[in-house]
Coordinates of C-alpha atoms and ligand atoms in Angstrom, one line a residue:
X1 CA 18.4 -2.2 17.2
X2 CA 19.3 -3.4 13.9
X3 CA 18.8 -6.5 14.6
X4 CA 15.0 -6.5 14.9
X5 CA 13.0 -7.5 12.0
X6 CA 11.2 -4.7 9.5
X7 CA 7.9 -4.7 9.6
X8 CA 7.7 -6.5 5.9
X9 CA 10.3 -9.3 7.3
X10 CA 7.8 -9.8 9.8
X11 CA 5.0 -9.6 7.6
X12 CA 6.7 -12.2 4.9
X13 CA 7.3 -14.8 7.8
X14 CA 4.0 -14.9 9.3
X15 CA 2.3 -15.2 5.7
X16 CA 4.6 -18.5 5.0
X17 CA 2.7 -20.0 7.3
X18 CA -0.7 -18.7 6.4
X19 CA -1.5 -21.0 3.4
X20 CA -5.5 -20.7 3.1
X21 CA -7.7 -23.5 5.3
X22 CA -9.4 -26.3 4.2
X23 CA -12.4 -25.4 1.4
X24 CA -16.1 -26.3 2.6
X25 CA -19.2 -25.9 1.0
X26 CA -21.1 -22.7 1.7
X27 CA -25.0 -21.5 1.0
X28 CA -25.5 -18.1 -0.1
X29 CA -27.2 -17.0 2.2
X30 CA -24.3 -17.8 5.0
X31 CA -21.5 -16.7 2.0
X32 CA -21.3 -13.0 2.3
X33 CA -17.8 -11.1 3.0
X34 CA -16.3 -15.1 2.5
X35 CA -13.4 -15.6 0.2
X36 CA -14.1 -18.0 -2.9
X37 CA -11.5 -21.2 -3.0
X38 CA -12.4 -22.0 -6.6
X39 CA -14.2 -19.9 -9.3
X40 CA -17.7 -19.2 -9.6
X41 CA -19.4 -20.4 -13.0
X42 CA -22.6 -19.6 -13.9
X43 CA -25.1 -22.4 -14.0
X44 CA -27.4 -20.5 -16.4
X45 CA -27.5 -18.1 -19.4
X46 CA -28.5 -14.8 -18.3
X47 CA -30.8 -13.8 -19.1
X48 CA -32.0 -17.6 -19.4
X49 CA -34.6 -16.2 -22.5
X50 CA -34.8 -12.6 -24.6
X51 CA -36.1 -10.8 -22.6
X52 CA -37.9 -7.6 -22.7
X53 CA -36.3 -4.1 -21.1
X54 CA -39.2 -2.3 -20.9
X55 CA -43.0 -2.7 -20.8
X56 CA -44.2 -2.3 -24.5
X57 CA -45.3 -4.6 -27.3
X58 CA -43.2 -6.9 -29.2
X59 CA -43.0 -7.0 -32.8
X60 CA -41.0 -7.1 -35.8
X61 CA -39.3 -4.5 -36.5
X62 CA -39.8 -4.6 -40.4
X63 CA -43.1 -3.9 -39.8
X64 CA -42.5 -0.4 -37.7
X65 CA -44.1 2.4 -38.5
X66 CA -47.6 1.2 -39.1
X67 CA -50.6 -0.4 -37.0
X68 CA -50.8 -3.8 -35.4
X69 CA -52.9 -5.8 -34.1
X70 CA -52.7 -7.1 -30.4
X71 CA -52.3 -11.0 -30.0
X72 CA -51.9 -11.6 -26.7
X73 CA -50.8 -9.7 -23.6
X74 CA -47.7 -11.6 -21.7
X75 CA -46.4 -10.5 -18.2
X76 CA -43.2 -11.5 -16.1
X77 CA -42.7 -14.7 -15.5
X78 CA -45.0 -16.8 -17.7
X79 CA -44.2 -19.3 -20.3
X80 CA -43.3 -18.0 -23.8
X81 CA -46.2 -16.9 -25.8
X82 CA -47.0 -18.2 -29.5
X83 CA -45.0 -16.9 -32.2
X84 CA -45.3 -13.6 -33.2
X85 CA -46.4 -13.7 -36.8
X86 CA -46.3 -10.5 -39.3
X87 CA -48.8 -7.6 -38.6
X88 CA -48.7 -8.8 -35.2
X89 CA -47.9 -6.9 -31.7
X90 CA -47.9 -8.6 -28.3
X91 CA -48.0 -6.1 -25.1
X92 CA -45.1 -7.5 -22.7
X93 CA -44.0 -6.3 -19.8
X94 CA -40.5 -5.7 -18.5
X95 CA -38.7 -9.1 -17.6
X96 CA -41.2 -11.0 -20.4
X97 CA -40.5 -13.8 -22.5
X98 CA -40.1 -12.3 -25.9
X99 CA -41.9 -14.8 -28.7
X100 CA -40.2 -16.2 -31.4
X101 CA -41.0 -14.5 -34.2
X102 CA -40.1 -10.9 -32.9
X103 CA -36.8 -9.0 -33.0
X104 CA -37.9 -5.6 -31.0
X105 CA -40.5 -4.3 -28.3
X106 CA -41.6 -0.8 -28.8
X107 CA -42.0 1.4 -25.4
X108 CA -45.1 2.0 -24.2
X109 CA -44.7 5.5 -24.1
X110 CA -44.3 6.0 -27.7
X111 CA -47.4 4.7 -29.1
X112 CA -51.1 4.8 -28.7
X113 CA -53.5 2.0 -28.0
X114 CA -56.9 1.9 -29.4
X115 CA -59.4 -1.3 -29.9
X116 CA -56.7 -3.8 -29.6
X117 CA -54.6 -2.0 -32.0
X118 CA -51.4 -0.4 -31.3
X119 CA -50.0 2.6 -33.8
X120 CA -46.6 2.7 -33.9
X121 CA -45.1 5.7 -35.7
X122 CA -41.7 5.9 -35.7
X123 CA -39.6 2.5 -37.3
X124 CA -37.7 0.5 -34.4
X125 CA -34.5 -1.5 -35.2
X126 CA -34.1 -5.4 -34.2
X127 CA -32.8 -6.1 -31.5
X128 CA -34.4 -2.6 -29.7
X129 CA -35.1 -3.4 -26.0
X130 CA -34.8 -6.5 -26.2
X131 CA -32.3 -8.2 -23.8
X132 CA -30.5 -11.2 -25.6
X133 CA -30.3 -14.4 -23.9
X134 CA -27.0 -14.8 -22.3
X135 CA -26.4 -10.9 -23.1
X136 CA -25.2 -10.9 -19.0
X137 CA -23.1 -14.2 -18.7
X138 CA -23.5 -17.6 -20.4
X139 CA -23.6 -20.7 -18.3
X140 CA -20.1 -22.1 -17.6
X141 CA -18.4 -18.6 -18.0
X142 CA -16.9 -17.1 -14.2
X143 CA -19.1 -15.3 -12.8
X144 CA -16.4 -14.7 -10.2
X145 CA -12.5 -15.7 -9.3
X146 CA -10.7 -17.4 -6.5
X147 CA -9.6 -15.3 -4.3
X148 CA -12.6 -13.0 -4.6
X149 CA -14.1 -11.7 -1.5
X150 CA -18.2 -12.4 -1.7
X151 CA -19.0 -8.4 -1.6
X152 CA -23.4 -7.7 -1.9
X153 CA -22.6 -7.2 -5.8
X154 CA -20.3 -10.6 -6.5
X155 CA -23.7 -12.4 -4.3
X156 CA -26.2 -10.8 -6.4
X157 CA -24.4 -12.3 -9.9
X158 CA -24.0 -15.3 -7.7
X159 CA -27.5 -15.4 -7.0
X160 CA -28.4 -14.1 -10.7
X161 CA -26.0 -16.9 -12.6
X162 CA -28.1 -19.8 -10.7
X163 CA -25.4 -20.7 -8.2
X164 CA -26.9 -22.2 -5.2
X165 CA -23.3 -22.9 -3.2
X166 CA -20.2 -22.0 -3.5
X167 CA -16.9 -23.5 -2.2
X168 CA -15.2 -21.3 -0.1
X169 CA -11.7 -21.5 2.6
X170 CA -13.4 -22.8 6.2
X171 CA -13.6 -19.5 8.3
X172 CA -10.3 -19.5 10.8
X173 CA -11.2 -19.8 14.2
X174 CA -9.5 -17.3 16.9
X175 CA -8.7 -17.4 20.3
X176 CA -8.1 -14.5 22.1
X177 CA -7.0 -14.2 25.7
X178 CA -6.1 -11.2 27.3
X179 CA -3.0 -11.7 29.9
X180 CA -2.4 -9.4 33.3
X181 CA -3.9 -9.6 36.5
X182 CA -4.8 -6.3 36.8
X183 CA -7.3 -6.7 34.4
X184 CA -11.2 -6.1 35.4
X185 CA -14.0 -6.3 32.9
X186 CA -16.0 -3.2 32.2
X187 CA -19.2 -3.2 34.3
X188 CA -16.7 -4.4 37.3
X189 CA -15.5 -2.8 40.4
X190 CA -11.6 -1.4 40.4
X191 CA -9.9 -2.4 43.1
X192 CA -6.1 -0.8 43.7
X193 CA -4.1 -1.2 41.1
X194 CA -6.8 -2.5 38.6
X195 CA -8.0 -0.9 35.3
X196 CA -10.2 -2.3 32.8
X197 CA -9.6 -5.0 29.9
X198 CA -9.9 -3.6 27.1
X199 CA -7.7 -5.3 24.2
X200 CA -9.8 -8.3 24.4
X201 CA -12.7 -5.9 22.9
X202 CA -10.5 -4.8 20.5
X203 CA -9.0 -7.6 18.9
X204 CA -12.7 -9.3 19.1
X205 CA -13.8 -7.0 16.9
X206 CA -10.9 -6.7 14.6
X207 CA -10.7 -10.8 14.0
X208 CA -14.7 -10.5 13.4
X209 CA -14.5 -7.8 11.1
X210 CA -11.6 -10.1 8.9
X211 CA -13.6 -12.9 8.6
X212 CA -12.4 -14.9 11.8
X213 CA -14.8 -16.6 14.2
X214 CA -14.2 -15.5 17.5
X215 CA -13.8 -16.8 21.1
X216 CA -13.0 -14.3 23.6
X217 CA -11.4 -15.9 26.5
X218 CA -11.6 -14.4 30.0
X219 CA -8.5 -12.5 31.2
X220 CA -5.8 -14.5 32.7
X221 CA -3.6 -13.3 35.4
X222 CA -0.2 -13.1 34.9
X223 CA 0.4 -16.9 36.9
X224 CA 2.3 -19.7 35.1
X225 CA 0.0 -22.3 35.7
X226 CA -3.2 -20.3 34.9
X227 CA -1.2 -19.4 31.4
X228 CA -0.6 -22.9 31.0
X229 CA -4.3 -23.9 31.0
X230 CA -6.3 -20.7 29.3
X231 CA -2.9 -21.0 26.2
X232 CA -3.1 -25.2 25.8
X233 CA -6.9 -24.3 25.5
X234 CA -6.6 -21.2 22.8
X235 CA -3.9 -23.4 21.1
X236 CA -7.2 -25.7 19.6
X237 CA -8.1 -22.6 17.4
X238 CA -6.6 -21.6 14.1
X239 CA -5.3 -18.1 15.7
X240 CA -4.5 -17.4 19.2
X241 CA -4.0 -13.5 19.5
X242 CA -2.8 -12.9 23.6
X243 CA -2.6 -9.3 25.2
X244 CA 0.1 -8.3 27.4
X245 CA 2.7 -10.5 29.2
X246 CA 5.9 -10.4 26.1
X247 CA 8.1 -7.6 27.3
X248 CA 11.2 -8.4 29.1
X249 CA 9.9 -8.1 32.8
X250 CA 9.7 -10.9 35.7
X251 CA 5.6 -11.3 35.2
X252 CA 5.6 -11.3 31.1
X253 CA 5.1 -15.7 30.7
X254 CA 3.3 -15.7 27.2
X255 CA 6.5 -16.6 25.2
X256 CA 8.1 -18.5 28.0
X257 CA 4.4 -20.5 28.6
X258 CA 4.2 -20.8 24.7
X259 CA 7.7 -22.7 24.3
X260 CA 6.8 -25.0 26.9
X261 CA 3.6 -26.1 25.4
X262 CA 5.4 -26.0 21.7
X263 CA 5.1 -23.4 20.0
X264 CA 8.1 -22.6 18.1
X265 CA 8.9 -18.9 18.0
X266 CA 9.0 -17.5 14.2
X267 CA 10.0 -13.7 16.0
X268 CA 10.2 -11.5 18.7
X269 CA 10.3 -7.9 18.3
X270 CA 9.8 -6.0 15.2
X271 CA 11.1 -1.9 14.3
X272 CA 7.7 -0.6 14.6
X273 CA 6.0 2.1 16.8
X274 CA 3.8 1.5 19.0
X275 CA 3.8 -2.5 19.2
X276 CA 7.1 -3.4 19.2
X277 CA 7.9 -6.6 21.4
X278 CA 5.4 -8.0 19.1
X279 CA 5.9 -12.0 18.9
X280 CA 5.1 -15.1 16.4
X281 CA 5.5 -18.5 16.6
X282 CA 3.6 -22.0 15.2
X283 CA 3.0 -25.0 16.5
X284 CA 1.7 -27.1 13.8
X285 CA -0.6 -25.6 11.5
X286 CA -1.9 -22.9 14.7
X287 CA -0.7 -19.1 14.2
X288 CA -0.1 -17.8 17.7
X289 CA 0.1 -13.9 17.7
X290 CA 1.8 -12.3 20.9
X291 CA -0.1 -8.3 21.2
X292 CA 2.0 -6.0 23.6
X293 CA -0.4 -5.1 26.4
X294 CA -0.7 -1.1 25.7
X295 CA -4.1 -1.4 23.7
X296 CA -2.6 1.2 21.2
X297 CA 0.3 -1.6 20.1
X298 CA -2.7 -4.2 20.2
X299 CA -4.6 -2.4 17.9
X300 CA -2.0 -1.5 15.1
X301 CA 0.0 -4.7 15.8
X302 CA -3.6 -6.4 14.8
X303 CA -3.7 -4.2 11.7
X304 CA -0.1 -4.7 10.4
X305 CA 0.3 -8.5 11.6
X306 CA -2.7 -10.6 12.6
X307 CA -5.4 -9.3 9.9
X308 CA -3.1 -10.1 6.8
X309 CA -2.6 -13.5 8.3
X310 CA -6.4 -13.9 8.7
X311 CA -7.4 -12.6 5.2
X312 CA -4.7 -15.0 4.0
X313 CA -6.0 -18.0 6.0
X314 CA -8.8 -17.4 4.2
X315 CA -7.6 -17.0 0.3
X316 CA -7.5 -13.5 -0.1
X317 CA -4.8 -13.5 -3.1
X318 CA -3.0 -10.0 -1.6
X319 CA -3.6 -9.8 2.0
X320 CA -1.7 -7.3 2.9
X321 CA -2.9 -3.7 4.1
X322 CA -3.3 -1.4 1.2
X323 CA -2.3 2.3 2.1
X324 CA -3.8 5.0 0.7
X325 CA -2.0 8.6 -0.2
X326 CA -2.5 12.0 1.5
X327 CA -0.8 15.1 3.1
X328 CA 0.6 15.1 6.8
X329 CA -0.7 18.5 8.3
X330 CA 2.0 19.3 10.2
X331 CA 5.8 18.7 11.1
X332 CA 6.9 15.4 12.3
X333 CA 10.0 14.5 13.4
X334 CA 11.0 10.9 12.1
X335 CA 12.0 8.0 14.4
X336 CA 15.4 7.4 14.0
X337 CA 15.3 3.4 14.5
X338 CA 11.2 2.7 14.1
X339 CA 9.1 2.9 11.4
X340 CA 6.2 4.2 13.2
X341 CA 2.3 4.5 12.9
X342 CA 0.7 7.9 14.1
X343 CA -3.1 7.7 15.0
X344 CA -4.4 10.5 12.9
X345 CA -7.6 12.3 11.9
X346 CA -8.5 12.2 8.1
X347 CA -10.2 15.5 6.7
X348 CA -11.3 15.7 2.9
X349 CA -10.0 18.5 1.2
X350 CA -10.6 19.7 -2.1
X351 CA -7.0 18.3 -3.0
X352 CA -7.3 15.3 -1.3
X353 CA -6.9 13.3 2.1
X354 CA -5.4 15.6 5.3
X355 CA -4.0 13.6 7.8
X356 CA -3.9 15.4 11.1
X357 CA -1.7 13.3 13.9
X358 CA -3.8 13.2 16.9
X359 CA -1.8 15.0 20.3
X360 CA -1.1 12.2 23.3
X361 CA 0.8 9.5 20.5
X362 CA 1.4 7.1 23.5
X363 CA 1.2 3.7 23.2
X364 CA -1.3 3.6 26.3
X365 CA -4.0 5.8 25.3
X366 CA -6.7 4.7 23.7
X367 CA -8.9 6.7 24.6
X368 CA -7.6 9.4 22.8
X369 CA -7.6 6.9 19.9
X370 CA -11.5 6.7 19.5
X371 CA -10.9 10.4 18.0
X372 CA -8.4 8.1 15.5
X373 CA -9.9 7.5 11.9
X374 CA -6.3 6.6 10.3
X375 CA -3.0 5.4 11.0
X376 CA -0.4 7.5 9.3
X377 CA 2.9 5.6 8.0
X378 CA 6.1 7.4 8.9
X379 CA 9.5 5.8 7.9
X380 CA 12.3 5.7 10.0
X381 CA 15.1 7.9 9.7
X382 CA 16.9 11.0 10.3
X383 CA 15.1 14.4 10.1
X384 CA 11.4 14.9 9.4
X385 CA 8.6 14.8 7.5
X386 CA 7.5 18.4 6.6
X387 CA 4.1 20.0 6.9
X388 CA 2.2 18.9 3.8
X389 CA 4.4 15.9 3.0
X390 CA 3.0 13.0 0.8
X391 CA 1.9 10.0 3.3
X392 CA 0.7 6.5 3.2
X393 CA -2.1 5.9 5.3
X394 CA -4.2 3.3 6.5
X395 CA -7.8 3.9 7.6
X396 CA -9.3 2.2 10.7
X397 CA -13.0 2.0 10.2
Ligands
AMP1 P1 2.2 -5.7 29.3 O1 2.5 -5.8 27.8 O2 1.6 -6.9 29.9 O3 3.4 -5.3 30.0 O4 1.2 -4.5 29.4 C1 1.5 -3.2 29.1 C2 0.5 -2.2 29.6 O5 -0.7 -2.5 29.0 C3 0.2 -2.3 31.1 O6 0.1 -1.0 31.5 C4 -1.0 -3.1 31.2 O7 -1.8 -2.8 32.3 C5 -1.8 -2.7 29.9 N1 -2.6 -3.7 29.5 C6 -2.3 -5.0 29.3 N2 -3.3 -5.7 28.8 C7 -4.4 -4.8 28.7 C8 -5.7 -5.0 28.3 N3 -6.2 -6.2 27.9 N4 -6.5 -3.9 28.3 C9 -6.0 -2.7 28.7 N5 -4.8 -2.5 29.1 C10 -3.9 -3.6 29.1
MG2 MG1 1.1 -7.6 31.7

């Protein structure tokens, strides 16, 4: 098997031809979890005027400790008050327009109030509570890089710096089409022989999740000419992720189908556990993704293949999965030929992530994967890896 292709071949060959899509135009509002294609510049100082950072009075500070008398009252949101001349105090409330004139605002909690006086009697500094304009970000600075992803915080300094729209790589649109005739949807009746489609679900979910937008093709039986007209139709999208159908037996047409309609195979196969007969090809700028059928290889093949090429499609500067670090509870004997991936629970302990390898590793059980929060990385090799043994890992929420 040394001639199959590592799982970073694979992974370098597939993100050559993931080059990030088209940029469009993109409201706020429709911009979360998106992928920014230029940087962000703030259209505004911010704050846009001093402002004040608590509800007090404004004054000068040279003229703290003593009484003052009370000018005028300005809330949140109104138009800059007169100027604050000497002996002066204006009440102002948190967010207001500090006047020109003065340098502080004195809490309201630390003075007393009386006939429009206010008695102030410790001295405040300049500049005390009073939040300078263009303290946060000046207008023109970045408010945020390419290749950021648009998390609730990055929208909010959006939102704050006066940006309106944003310019962000078009969404990639997915196919996905499930292959086998044996599949029924859930809700149906089993005949002999039949069980339930469930990678579709799966990678559905997965593509959403990464930013894709996601049509979900019925199941196609394993019939050339039915693969001939569901694949020519996925082959519009962006991504085409199939199911099932790229072993080596007489009923697996995907690659075969594939070739005829033009896509040019990238690879076939990789050294990874479960998932292996994985496939790749192009044809023109269209990524088309061939899942092995067991929904266990469709669900890490997604995680170490298809998701990087989606988060790439759309910008994101290292798209790669990032691995955490934790312990292996447990023995585990390596794979001699196949790096492999081992559906695990993850504990918290108080030194750190516990990864517990979940019994029933087969490639075909998925149920037993819902109990799954991690995949654990074991390299191939000879012996094992011993109980308590430093581990990447790779979380599947
Ligand atoms: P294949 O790769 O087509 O040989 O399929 C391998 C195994 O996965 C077979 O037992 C199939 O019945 C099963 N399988 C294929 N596609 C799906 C699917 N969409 N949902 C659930 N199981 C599937
Ligand atoms: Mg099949």
């Amino acid at each position: 098997m040394a001639d199959l292709l590592t799982i970073a071949e694979a992974q370098r060959l597939i993100l050559e031809h993931a080059g990030p899509l088209p940029a469009e135009s993109v409201t706020l509002e429709d911009a979360a979890r998106r992928v920014l294609a230029e940087p962000a510049r703030a259209e505004i100082d911010l704050p846009p005027f001093p402002s004040s950072a608590m509800d007090g009075y404004a004054v000068r500070a040279a003229d703290t400790p003593g009484r003052l008398r009370i000018e005028a009252r300005i809330a949140a949101g109104r138009p800059a008050a007169a100027t604050l001349e000497s002996g002066q105090a204006m009440g102002i409330a948190t967010g207001g327009v500090v006047p020109e004139g003065a340098d502080a605002v004195v809490p309201i909690e630390s003075v007393v109030e009386h006939d429009n006086e206010v008695e102030i009697d410790s001295g405040v500094e300049r500049g005390d509570n009073v939040r300078p304009r263009g303290g946060d970000i000046q207008a023109g600075e970045t408010v945020a890089e390419a290749g950021s992803v648009l998390t609730p915080a990055r929208l909010g300094a959006l939102a704050a710096a006066g940006i309106a729209q944003v310019r962000c790589a078009r969404r990639p649109r997915a196919a996905v089409l499930p292959t086998g005739t044996e599949l029924r949807r859930p809700g149906e009746v089993l005949a002999a022989g039949e069980i339930y489609e469930a990678n579709g679900l799966i990678l559905s979910a997965q593509l959403d999740a990464a930013g894709a937008i996601v049509e979900l093709m019925p199941a196609v039986g394993d019939d050339e000419a039915k693969h001939r007209d569901a694949l020519e139709r996925a082959l519009g999208a962006d991504v085409v992720v199939t199911s099932g159908g790229v072993s080596v037996g007489p009923h697996d047409l995907v690659r075969r189908v594939e070739a005829e309609l033009g896509v040019e195979e990238m690879f076939w196969r990789v050294s990874v556990k479960p998932g292996k007969p994985i496939a790749f090809g192009v044809r023109e700028r269209t990524l088309v993704f061939g899942l092995p059928g067991n929904p266990v290889s469709a669900l890490v093949g997604f995680v170490l293949f298809v998701e990087p090429a989606i988060r790439a499609l759309q910008g994101v500067p290292e798209p790669l999965p990032r691995f955490d670090r934790g312990r292996l509870a447990g023995r585990r004997r390596r794979n001699r030929e196949r790096d492999e991936l081992l559906r695990s629970r993850l504990r918290r302990s108080a030194d750190g992530a516990v990864l517990e390898p979940l019994s029933g590793q087969e490639s075909h059980m998925i149920a037993r994967s819902a109990a799954a929060d991690a995949l654990v990385f074991v390299p191939r090799g000879e012996g094992a890896l011993d109980d308590g043994a430093l581990v990447d890992y790779l979380r599947l929420d």
